Coordinates of C-alpha atoms in Angstrom, one line a residue:
Chain A
Q21 CA -11.7 -20.1 -1.6
V22 CA -9.4 -17.1 -2.8
Q23 CA -5.9 -17.5 -0.6
L24 CA -1.9 -16.9 -0.2
V25 CA -0.3 -20.1 0.9
Q26 CA 3.3 -18.6 1.8
S27 CA 6.4 -21.4 2.0
G28 CA 8.4 -22.1 5.4
A29 CA 10.5 -19.9 7.8
E30 CA 13.8 -19.9 7.2
V31 CA 16.8 -18.5 9.4
K32 CA 19.7 -17.3 7.0
K33 CA 23.3 -16.2 7.4
P34 CA 24.2 -12.4 7.3
G35 CA 25.2 -12.1 3.3
A36 CA 23.3 -15.1 1.5
S37 CA 19.7 -15.0 -0.7
V38 CA 16.6 -15.8 0.8
K39 CA 13.5 -17.4 -1.3
V40 CA 10.3 -17.2 -0.3
S41 CA 6.4 -18.7 -2.8
C42 CA 3.0 -17.4 -2.5
K43 CA 0.7 -19.6 -4.4
A44 CA -2.7 -18.4 -5.0
S45 CA -5.6 -20.7 -5.3
G46 CA -9.5 -19.6 -5.2
Y47 CA -8.9 -16.7 -9.2
T48 CA -7.3 -16.5 -11.9
F49 CA -4.7 -15.3 -11.3
T50 CA -2.8 -13.4 -14.4
S51 CA -5.5 -10.3 -13.5
Y52 CA -4.2 -9.4 -10.3
G53 CA -0.7 -8.4 -9.4
I54 CA 1.4 -9.8 -6.0
S55 CA 2.8 -7.2 -3.9
W56 CA 5.5 -7.7 -0.3
V57 CA 5.2 -6.5 2.7
R58 CA 7.4 -7.2 5.4
Q59 CA 6.9 -6.3 9.2
A60 CA 9.8 -6.6 12.1
P61 CA 9.1 -7.8 15.4
G62 CA 7.2 -5.4 17.0
Q63 CA 7.1 -2.3 13.8
G64 CA 5.0 -1.7 11.7
L65 CA 4.8 -2.4 7.6
E66 CA 6.6 -1.8 5.0
W67 CA 6.3 -1.9 1.0
M68 CA 9.1 -4.2 -0.1
G69 CA 7.4 -4.1 -3.8
W70 CA 4.6 -5.8 -6.3
I71 CA 4.6 -7.4 -8.7
S72 CA 2.2 -8.1 -12.1
A73 CA 0.4 -11.5 -12.4
Y74 CA -0.4 -10.1 -16.0
N75 CA 2.7 -8.9 -17.9
G76 CA 5.8 -9.1 -15.1
D77 CA 6.3 -5.3 -14.6
T78 CA 8.0 -4.6 -10.6
D79 CA 7.9 -2.1 -8.9
Y80 CA 11.2 -1.7 -6.1
P81 CA 11.2 0.4 -3.5
Q82 CA 14.5 2.5 -3.8
K83 CA 15.8 1.0 -0.3
V84 CA 15.5 -2.6 -1.7
Q85 CA 16.2 -1.8 -5.0
G86 CA 19.4 -3.9 -6.9
R87 CA 19.1 -6.4 -3.0
V88 CA 15.5 -7.8 -4.7
T89 CA 14.4 -9.4 -7.1
M90 CA 9.4 -10.6 -7.8
T91 CA 9.1 -13.3 -10.3
T92 CA 5.7 -15.3 -10.2
D93 CA 5.4 -18.7 -11.7
T94 CA 1.8 -18.2 -14.0
S95 CA 1.9 -22.4 -15.0
T96 CA 1.7 -22.8 -11.1
S97 CA 0.0 -19.3 -10.0
T98 CA 2.9 -19.0 -8.1
A99 CA 4.6 -15.4 -6.7
Y100 CA 8.2 -15.7 -5.9
M101 CA 10.2 -13.3 -4.0
E102 CA 14.2 -13.4 -3.4
L103 CA 16.1 -10.6 -1.3
R104 CA 20.2 -11.1 -1.8
S105 CA 23.0 -9.9 0.7
L106 CA 20.8 -10.4 4.0
R107 CA 21.7 -8.1 6.5
S108 CA 20.4 -8.5 10.3
D109 CA 17.4 -5.8 9.9
D110 CA 15.9 -7.8 7.1
T111 CA 14.6 -10.0 10.4
A112 CA 11.2 -10.0 9.1
V113 CA 7.8 -11.8 9.1
Y114 CA 6.7 -11.3 4.9
Y115 CA 3.8 -11.4 3.8
C116 CA 1.7 -11.4 0.1
A117 CA -0.9 -10.0 -0.8
R118 CA -3.3 -8.9 -3.7
G119 CA -2.8 -6.2 -5.6
G120 CA -4.0 -4.5 -8.5
R121 CA -3.4 -5.8 -12.0
S122 CA -1.4 -3.1 -14.1
L123 CA -0.8 -1.1 -10.5
P124 CA -0.3 -2.1 -7.1
G125 CA -3.7 -0.7 -5.4
S126 CA -4.9 -1.5 -1.6
M127 CA -3.6 -5.5 -1.2
D128 CA -7.1 -7.5 -0.2
V129 CA -6.1 -11.0 0.8
W130 CA -2.8 -11.5 2.5
G131 CA -0.8 -15.1 2.8
K132 CA -0.4 -16.3 6.4
G133 CA 3.4 -14.4 6.6
T134 CA 6.8 -16.3 6.5
T135 CA 9.4 -15.6 9.4
V136 CA 12.9 -14.3 7.8
I137 CA 15.3 -14.5 10.7
V138 CA 18.7 -13.4 9.9
S139 CA 21.7 -14.4 12.2
T140 CA 24.9 -15.5 12.9
Chain B
D15 CA 8.2 9.2 -0.7
I16 CA 5.0 9.9 0.7
Q17 CA 5.2 9.7 4.8
M18 CA 2.0 8.7 7.0
T19 CA 1.3 9.7 10.2
Q20 CA -0.6 8.2 12.4
S21 CA -2.1 9.4 15.6
P22 CA -2.7 8.6 18.7
F23 CA 0.1 6.3 18.8
S24 CA -1.8 3.9 21.6
L25 CA -5.6 4.7 22.7
S26 CA -7.9 2.7 25.2
A27 CA -11.4 2.5 25.2
S28 CA -14.6 0.1 25.7
V29 CA -16.7 -2.0 24.3
G30 CA -19.6 0.8 23.0
D31 CA -16.9 3.3 23.1
R32 CA -16.3 5.0 19.5
V33 CA -13.6 4.9 18.3
T34 CA -11.4 7.6 16.3
I35 CA -7.7 7.5 14.1
T36 CA -6.7 10.2 12.5
C37 CA -4.0 9.9 9.2
R38 CA -2.2 13.1 7.9
A39 CA -0.1 11.9 4.7
S40 CA 3.2 14.4 3.8
Q41 CA 1.5 15.8 0.5
N42 CA -2.1 15.7 -1.4
I43 CA -2.9 11.4 -2.3
N44 CA -7.0 12.9 -3.1
S45 CA -9.0 9.7 -2.2
N46 CA -6.3 6.9 -2.4
L47 CA -6.0 6.2 1.5
I48 CA -6.3 2.3 2.3
W49 CA -7.6 1.1 6.8
Y50 CA -6.1 -2.1 7.0
Q51 CA -6.7 -3.8 10.5
Q52 CA -4.1 -6.1 11.9
K53 CA -4.3 -8.4 15.5
P54 CA -1.5 -10.3 16.9
G55 CA 0.8 -12.7 15.4
K56 CA -1.7 -12.9 11.9
A57 CA -1.4 -11.0 8.5
P58 CA -3.7 -7.6 8.1
K59 CA -6.9 -7.5 6.9
L60 CA -8.6 -4.8 4.5
L61 CA -10.8 -2.6 6.3
I62 CA -11.2 0.4 3.6
Y63 CA -10.3 1.4 0.0
A64 CA -10.6 4.9 -1.6
T65 CA -11.0 6.4 2.0
S66 CA -14.1 5.3 2.6
S67 CA -15.0 1.8 0.8
L68 CA -15.8 -0.8 2.9
Q69 CA -14.7 -4.3 2.0
S70 CA -17.0 -6.3 1.4
G71 CA -17.3 -9.0 4.7
V72 CA -16.4 -6.1 6.9
P73 CA -18.7 -4.8 9.9
S74 CA -20.6 -0.8 8.4
R75 CA -19.6 0.1 12.2
F76 CA -16.6 1.1 10.9
S77 CA -16.2 4.0 8.2
G78 CA -13.4 6.2 6.6
S79 CA -13.9 9.9 5.9
G80 CA -11.5 12.9 4.6
S81 CA -9.6 14.1 2.2
G82 CA -5.9 15.2 0.5
T83 CA -4.1 15.3 3.4
D84 CA -6.1 13.8 6.6
F85 CA -7.5 10.9 6.7
T86 CA -9.9 9.6 9.4
L87 CA -11.1 5.7 10.7
T88 CA -14.8 5.5 12.9
I89 CA -15.4 2.8 14.4
S90 CA -19.3 4.0 16.0
S91 CA -19.4 0.9 18.6
L92 CA -16.4 -1.0 19.1
Q93 CA -16.6 -4.3 20.2
P94 CA -14.4 -6.9 21.5
E95 CA -13.0 -8.5 17.9
D96 CA -12.0 -4.4 17.4
F97 CA -9.5 -4.2 20.2
A98 CA -5.9 -5.0 17.2
T99 CA -3.6 -2.4 15.1
Y100 CA -5.0 -0.3 12.1
Y101 CA -3.0 1.0 9.6
C102 CA -3.6 3.8 7.6
Q103 CA -1.4 3.4 3.9
Q104 CA -1.8 5.3 0.9
N105 CA -1.6 4.4 -2.2
S106 CA -0.9 7.4 -4.7
S107 CA 2.1 6.8 -5.9
T108 CA 4.6 4.3 -5.4
P109 CA 6.7 3.3 -3.3
L110 CA 3.5 2.5 -1.3
T111 CA 3.8 3.9 2.9
F112 CA 2.4 2.9 5.7
G113 CA 1.4 4.4 8.8
G114 CA 2.7 3.8 12.4
G115 CA 0.0 2.0 13.3
T116 CA -2.1 2.9 16.6
K117 CA -3.0 0.2 19.0
V118 CA -6.5 0.1 19.8
E119 CA -6.3 -1.6 24.0
I120 CA -9.1 -1.7 25.9

């Protein structure tokens, strides 16, 4: 079945970086893109950006531009999101979700989420 | 950025009730509106895309309508498994943005 399996929880100190992985299976990875969405404790959903697994195009919101990098490894059908210069307000559950190949679009398959805690 | 405003923030309903949630965009997004359902501790689940198209496997008691700036999610007869938080999202332009969520409680 179509699924996205994310890496495990992370605890980081302020100023550090975190890299979360999302391994896809059950579909042709390069026919879609991957969006990343985060959810701070008790809060709503925030889009962190998108990458096309077809050609590597990316789209990041200005809020995280310069701190986030999304990549894919088509040989392993895995997407990655790296967030740098972590702050306490980056503490959240980070989800990857399958999106469009050429544009982010709707997100029809989601990973279970990766908890990232930023704390001294 | 396009702002998405949902109302109400929360609502209490009973099994069998008809429930309506509204979502307003800060500018015209045509029909580029999506609805998700999220249960506690779980990832969001796609319910409806392109305003009114039901995602495969989603029960027909869910429906969506609207265009331009005003949209509605309707649950025709609330079931026990529908108690959750619902989010709208626009995909008219990036950055993609979500509404603040509507919690449907017993």
